[in-house]
PDB file of C-alpha atoms in Angstrom:
ATOM      1  CA  UNK U   1       0.000  -0.105   0.159  1.00  0.00           C
ATOM      2  CA  UNK U   2       1.268   3.875  -0.991  1.00  0.00           C
ATOM      3  CA  UNK U   3      -0.501   6.859  -0.258  1.00  0.00           C
ATOM      4  CA  UNK U   4       0.736   9.089  -2.128  1.00  0.00           C
ATOM      5  CA  UNK U   5       1.214  12.406   0.188  1.00  0.00           C
ATOM      6  CA  UNK U   6      -1.550  15.404  -0.199  1.00  0.00           C
ATOM      7  CA  UNK U   7      -1.132  18.704   0.273  1.00  0.00           C
ATOM      8  CA  UNK U   8      -3.645  20.244   3.341  1.00  0.00           C
ATOM      9  CA  UNK U   9      -5.953  21.829   1.175  1.00  0.00           C
ATOM     10  CA  UNK U  10      -6.719  18.316  -0.534  1.00  0.00           C
ATOM     11  CA  UNK U  11      -7.005  16.335   2.668  1.00  0.00           C
ATOM     12  CA  UNK U  12      -9.638  18.966   3.615  1.00  0.00           C
ATOM     13  CA  UNK U  13     -11.213  18.606   0.696  1.00  0.00           C
ATOM     14  CA  UNK U  14     -11.145  15.219   1.097  1.00  0.00           C
ATOM     15  CA  UNK U  15     -11.696  14.966   5.110  1.00  0.00           C
ATOM     16  CA  UNK U  16      -9.818  11.795   5.323  1.00  0.00           C
ATOM     17  CA  UNK U  17      -6.376  10.619   6.342  1.00  0.00           C
ATOM     18  CA  UNK U  18      -3.857   8.584   4.360  1.00  0.00           C
ATOM     19  CA  UNK U  19      -4.360   5.966   7.284  1.00  0.00           C
ATOM     20  CA  UNK U  20      -8.291   5.720   6.777  1.00  0.00           C
ATOM     21  CA  UNK U  21      -7.885   5.921   3.000  1.00  0.00           C
ATOM     22  CA  UNK U  22      -4.982   3.340   3.141  1.00  0.00           C
ATOM     23  CA  UNK U  23      -6.928   1.061   4.525  1.00  0.00           C
ATOM     24  CA  UNK U  24     -10.454   1.702   2.556  1.00  0.00           C
ATOM     25  CA  UNK U  25      -8.615   0.899  -0.181  1.00  0.00           C
ATOM     26  CA  UNK U  26      -6.580  -2.440   0.532  1.00  0.00           C
ATOM     27  CA  UNK U  27      -9.769  -3.727   2.069  1.00  0.00           C
ATOM     28  CA  UNK U  28     -11.692  -3.214  -1.196  1.00  0.00           C
ATOM     29  CA  UNK U  29      -9.120  -4.390  -3.127  1.00  0.00           C
ATOM     30  CA  UNK U  30      -7.717  -1.356  -5.467  1.00  0.00           C
ATOM     31  CA  UNK U  31      -5.001  -1.190  -7.092  1.00  0.00           C
ATOM     32  CA  UNK U  32      -5.105   2.791  -7.410  1.00  0.00           C
ATOM     33  CA  UNK U  33      -7.818   5.149  -6.672  1.00  0.00           C
ATOM     34  CA  UNK U  34      -7.521   9.239  -8.322  1.00  0.00           C
ATOM     35  CA  UNK U  35      -9.228  11.850  -7.652  1.00  0.00           C
ATOM     36  CA  UNK U  36     -10.083  14.125 -10.648  1.00  0.00           C
ATOM     37  CA  UNK U  37     -12.336  17.005 -11.451  1.00  0.00           C
ATOM     38  CA  UNK U  38     -13.241  20.450  -9.007  1.00  0.00           C
ATOM     39  CA  UNK U  39     -11.760  18.981  -6.287  1.00  0.00           C
ATOM     40  CA  UNK U  40      -8.518  19.042  -8.072  1.00  0.00           C
ATOM     41  CA  UNK U  41      -9.218  23.351  -8.856  1.00  0.00           C
ATOM     42  CA  UNK U  42      -9.699  26.476  -7.392  1.00  0.00           C
ATOM     43  CA  UNK U  43     -13.652  26.243  -8.443  1.00  0.00           C
ATOM     44  CA  UNK U  44     -14.620  23.283  -5.448  1.00  0.00           C
ATOM     45  CA  UNK U  45     -16.733  24.970  -3.128  1.00  0.00           C
ATOM     46  CA  UNK U  46     -18.640  23.311   0.013  1.00  0.00           C
ATOM     47  CA  UNK U  47     -21.346  22.436  -2.472  1.00  0.00           C
ATOM     48  CA  UNK U  48     -19.527  20.799  -4.772  1.00  0.00           C
ATOM     49  CA  UNK U  49     -18.773  16.953  -5.328  1.00  0.00           C
ATOM     50  CA  UNK U  50     -15.274  14.718  -5.392  1.00  0.00           C
ATOM     51  CA  UNK U  51     -14.901  13.050  -8.483  1.00  0.00           C
ATOM     52  CA  UNK U  52     -12.906   9.653  -8.169  1.00  0.00           C
ATOM     53  CA  UNK U  53     -11.775   7.204 -10.426  1.00  0.00           C
ATOM     54  CA  UNK U  54     -10.579   3.700  -9.308  1.00  0.00           C
ATOM     55  CA  UNK U  55      -8.716   0.895 -10.880  1.00  0.00           C
ATOM     56  CA  UNK U  56      -8.691  -2.942  -8.742  1.00  0.00           C
ATOM     57  CA  UNK U  57      -6.332  -5.459  -8.214  1.00  0.00           C
ATOM     58  CA  UNK U  58      -6.949  -7.721 -11.620  1.00  0.00           C
ATOM     59  CA  UNK U  59      -7.888 -10.619  -9.093  1.00  0.00           C
ATOM     60  CA  UNK U  60     -10.842  -8.299  -7.934  1.00  0.00           C
ATOM     61  CA  UNK U  61     -14.551  -9.581  -8.457  1.00  0.00           C
ATOM     62  CA  UNK U  62     -16.424  -6.340  -8.112  1.00  0.00           C
ATOM     63  CA  UNK U  63     -20.135  -6.028  -9.568  1.00  0.00           C
ATOM     64  CA  UNK U  64     -22.303  -3.233  -9.247  1.00  0.00           C
ATOM     65  CA  UNK U  65     -23.642  -3.532  -5.932  1.00  0.00           C
ATOM     66  CA  UNK U  66     -19.735  -3.263  -5.336  1.00  0.00           C
ATOM     67  CA  UNK U  67     -19.542  -0.188  -6.882  1.00  0.00           C
ATOM     68  CA  UNK U  68     -22.742   1.536  -5.099  1.00  0.00           C
ATOM     69  CA  UNK U  69     -21.626   0.434  -1.932  1.00  0.00           C
ATOM     70  CA  UNK U  70     -18.156   1.829  -1.647  1.00  0.00           C
ATOM     71  CA  UNK U  71     -19.213   4.787  -3.103  1.00  0.00           C
ATOM     72  CA  UNK U  72     -21.296   4.930  -0.591  1.00  0.00           C
ATOM     73  CA  UNK U  73     -19.059   4.441   1.898  1.00  0.00           C
ATOM     74  CA  UNK U  74     -16.554   7.255   0.120  1.00  0.00           C
ATOM     75  CA  UNK U  75     -19.189   9.206   1.078  1.00  0.00           C
ATOM     76  CA  UNK U  76     -19.445   8.528   4.731  1.00  0.00           C
ATOM     77  CA  UNK U  77     -16.152   8.718   4.791  1.00  0.00           C
ATOM     78  CA  UNK U  78     -15.398  12.316   2.773  1.00  0.00           C
ATOM     79  CA  UNK U  79     -18.916  13.697   4.324  1.00  0.00           C
ATOM     80  CA  UNK U  80     -19.478  14.875   0.461  1.00  0.00           C
ATOM     81  CA  UNK U  81     -20.592  13.662  -2.242  1.00  0.00           C
ATOM     82  CA  UNK U  82     -18.343  11.441  -4.340  1.00  0.00           C
ATOM     83  CA  UNK U  83     -18.882  10.222  -7.662  1.00  0.00           C
ATOM     84  CA  UNK U  84     -17.368   6.656  -8.513  1.00  0.00           C
ATOM     85  CA  UNK U  85     -16.071   6.148 -11.321  1.00  0.00           C
ATOM     86  CA  UNK U  86     -13.955   2.843 -13.056  1.00  0.00           C
ATOM     87  CA  UNK U  87     -10.968   3.433 -15.146  1.00  0.00           C
ATOM     88  CA  UNK U  88     -12.180   0.380 -17.465  1.00  0.00           C
ATOM     89  CA  UNK U  89     -15.202   2.505 -18.005  1.00  0.00           C
ATOM     90  CA  UNK U  90     -13.832   6.570 -18.488  1.00  0.00           C
ATOM     91  CA  UNK U  91     -11.963   4.503 -20.768  1.00  0.00           C
ATOM     92  CA  UNK U  92     -14.002   2.275 -23.370  1.00  0.00           C
ATOM     93  CA  UNK U  93     -15.941   5.886 -23.110  1.00  0.00           C
ATOM     94  CA  UNK U  94     -17.638   7.289 -26.315  1.00  0.00           C
ATOM     95  CA  UNK U  95     -17.250  10.200 -25.109  1.00  0.00           C
ATOM     96  CA  UNK U  96     -13.611  10.784 -25.576  1.00  0.00           C
ATOM     97  CA  UNK U  97     -13.491  14.362 -24.537  1.00  0.00           C
ATOM     98  CA  UNK U  98     -14.588  13.007 -21.007  1.00  0.00           C
ATOM     99  CA  UNK U  99     -11.991  10.872 -21.333  1.00  0.00           C
ATOM    100  CA  UNK U 100      -9.202  12.316 -22.867  1.00  0.00           C
ATOM    101  CA  UNK U 101     -10.491  15.191 -20.046  1.00  0.00           C
ATOM    102  CA  UNK U 102     -10.278  13.548 -16.704  1.00  0.00           C
ATOM    103  CA  UNK U 103      -7.914  11.099 -17.807  1.00  0.00           C
ATOM    104  CA  UNK U 104      -5.112  13.358 -18.509  1.00  0.00           C
ATOM    105  CA  UNK U 105      -5.793  15.569 -15.301  1.00  0.00           C
ATOM    106  CA  UNK U 106      -6.250  13.033 -12.570  1.00  0.00           C
ATOM    107  CA  UNK U 107      -4.007  12.782  -9.863  1.00  0.00           C
ATOM    108  CA  UNK U 108      -4.055   9.695  -8.451  1.00  0.00           C
ATOM    109  CA  UNK U 109      -3.885  10.016  -4.466  1.00  0.00           C
ATOM    110  CA  UNK U 110      -3.033   5.888  -3.738  1.00  0.00           C
ATOM    111  CA  UNK U 111      -0.980   2.905  -5.463  1.00  0.00           C
ATOM    112  CA  UNK U 112      -0.891  -0.251  -3.594  1.00  0.00           C
ATOM    113  CA  UNK U 113       2.129  -1.602  -3.872  1.00  0.00           C
ATOM    114  CA  UNK U 114       2.043  -4.278  -5.838  1.00  0.00           C
ATOM    115  CA  UNK U 115       1.509  -2.405  -8.680  1.00  0.00           C
ATOM    116  CA  UNK U 116       4.592   0.057  -7.794  1.00  0.00           C
ATOM    117  CA  UNK U 117       7.856  -0.276 -10.077  1.00  0.00           C
ATOM    118  CA  UNK U 118      10.156  -1.921  -8.957  1.00  0.00           C
TER     119      UNK U 118
END
């Protein structure tokens, strides 16, 4: 497990400690978790949601119900609405403009040790 250090402003926006994030990701078999959207920009405000992009371990069996459950748990942890998308769904989206924007601006906040090089 490897939580990427985030600055105080981002930690305040997430309302989530690196330890809680790491525990959540390990328990949910997440290989990589990234942020995108307004949480990374100056237009983030009190009513903004948090957009997250998740990649699962290759052996993880994740159903749609699991994704919904994860989204609700993240909302409880972050104390605000969360939009949780899988990297696979974004990569295969026919909307190439949205796909490009998300993939080009996503900032990784968690990577499992097994996905790190070396």
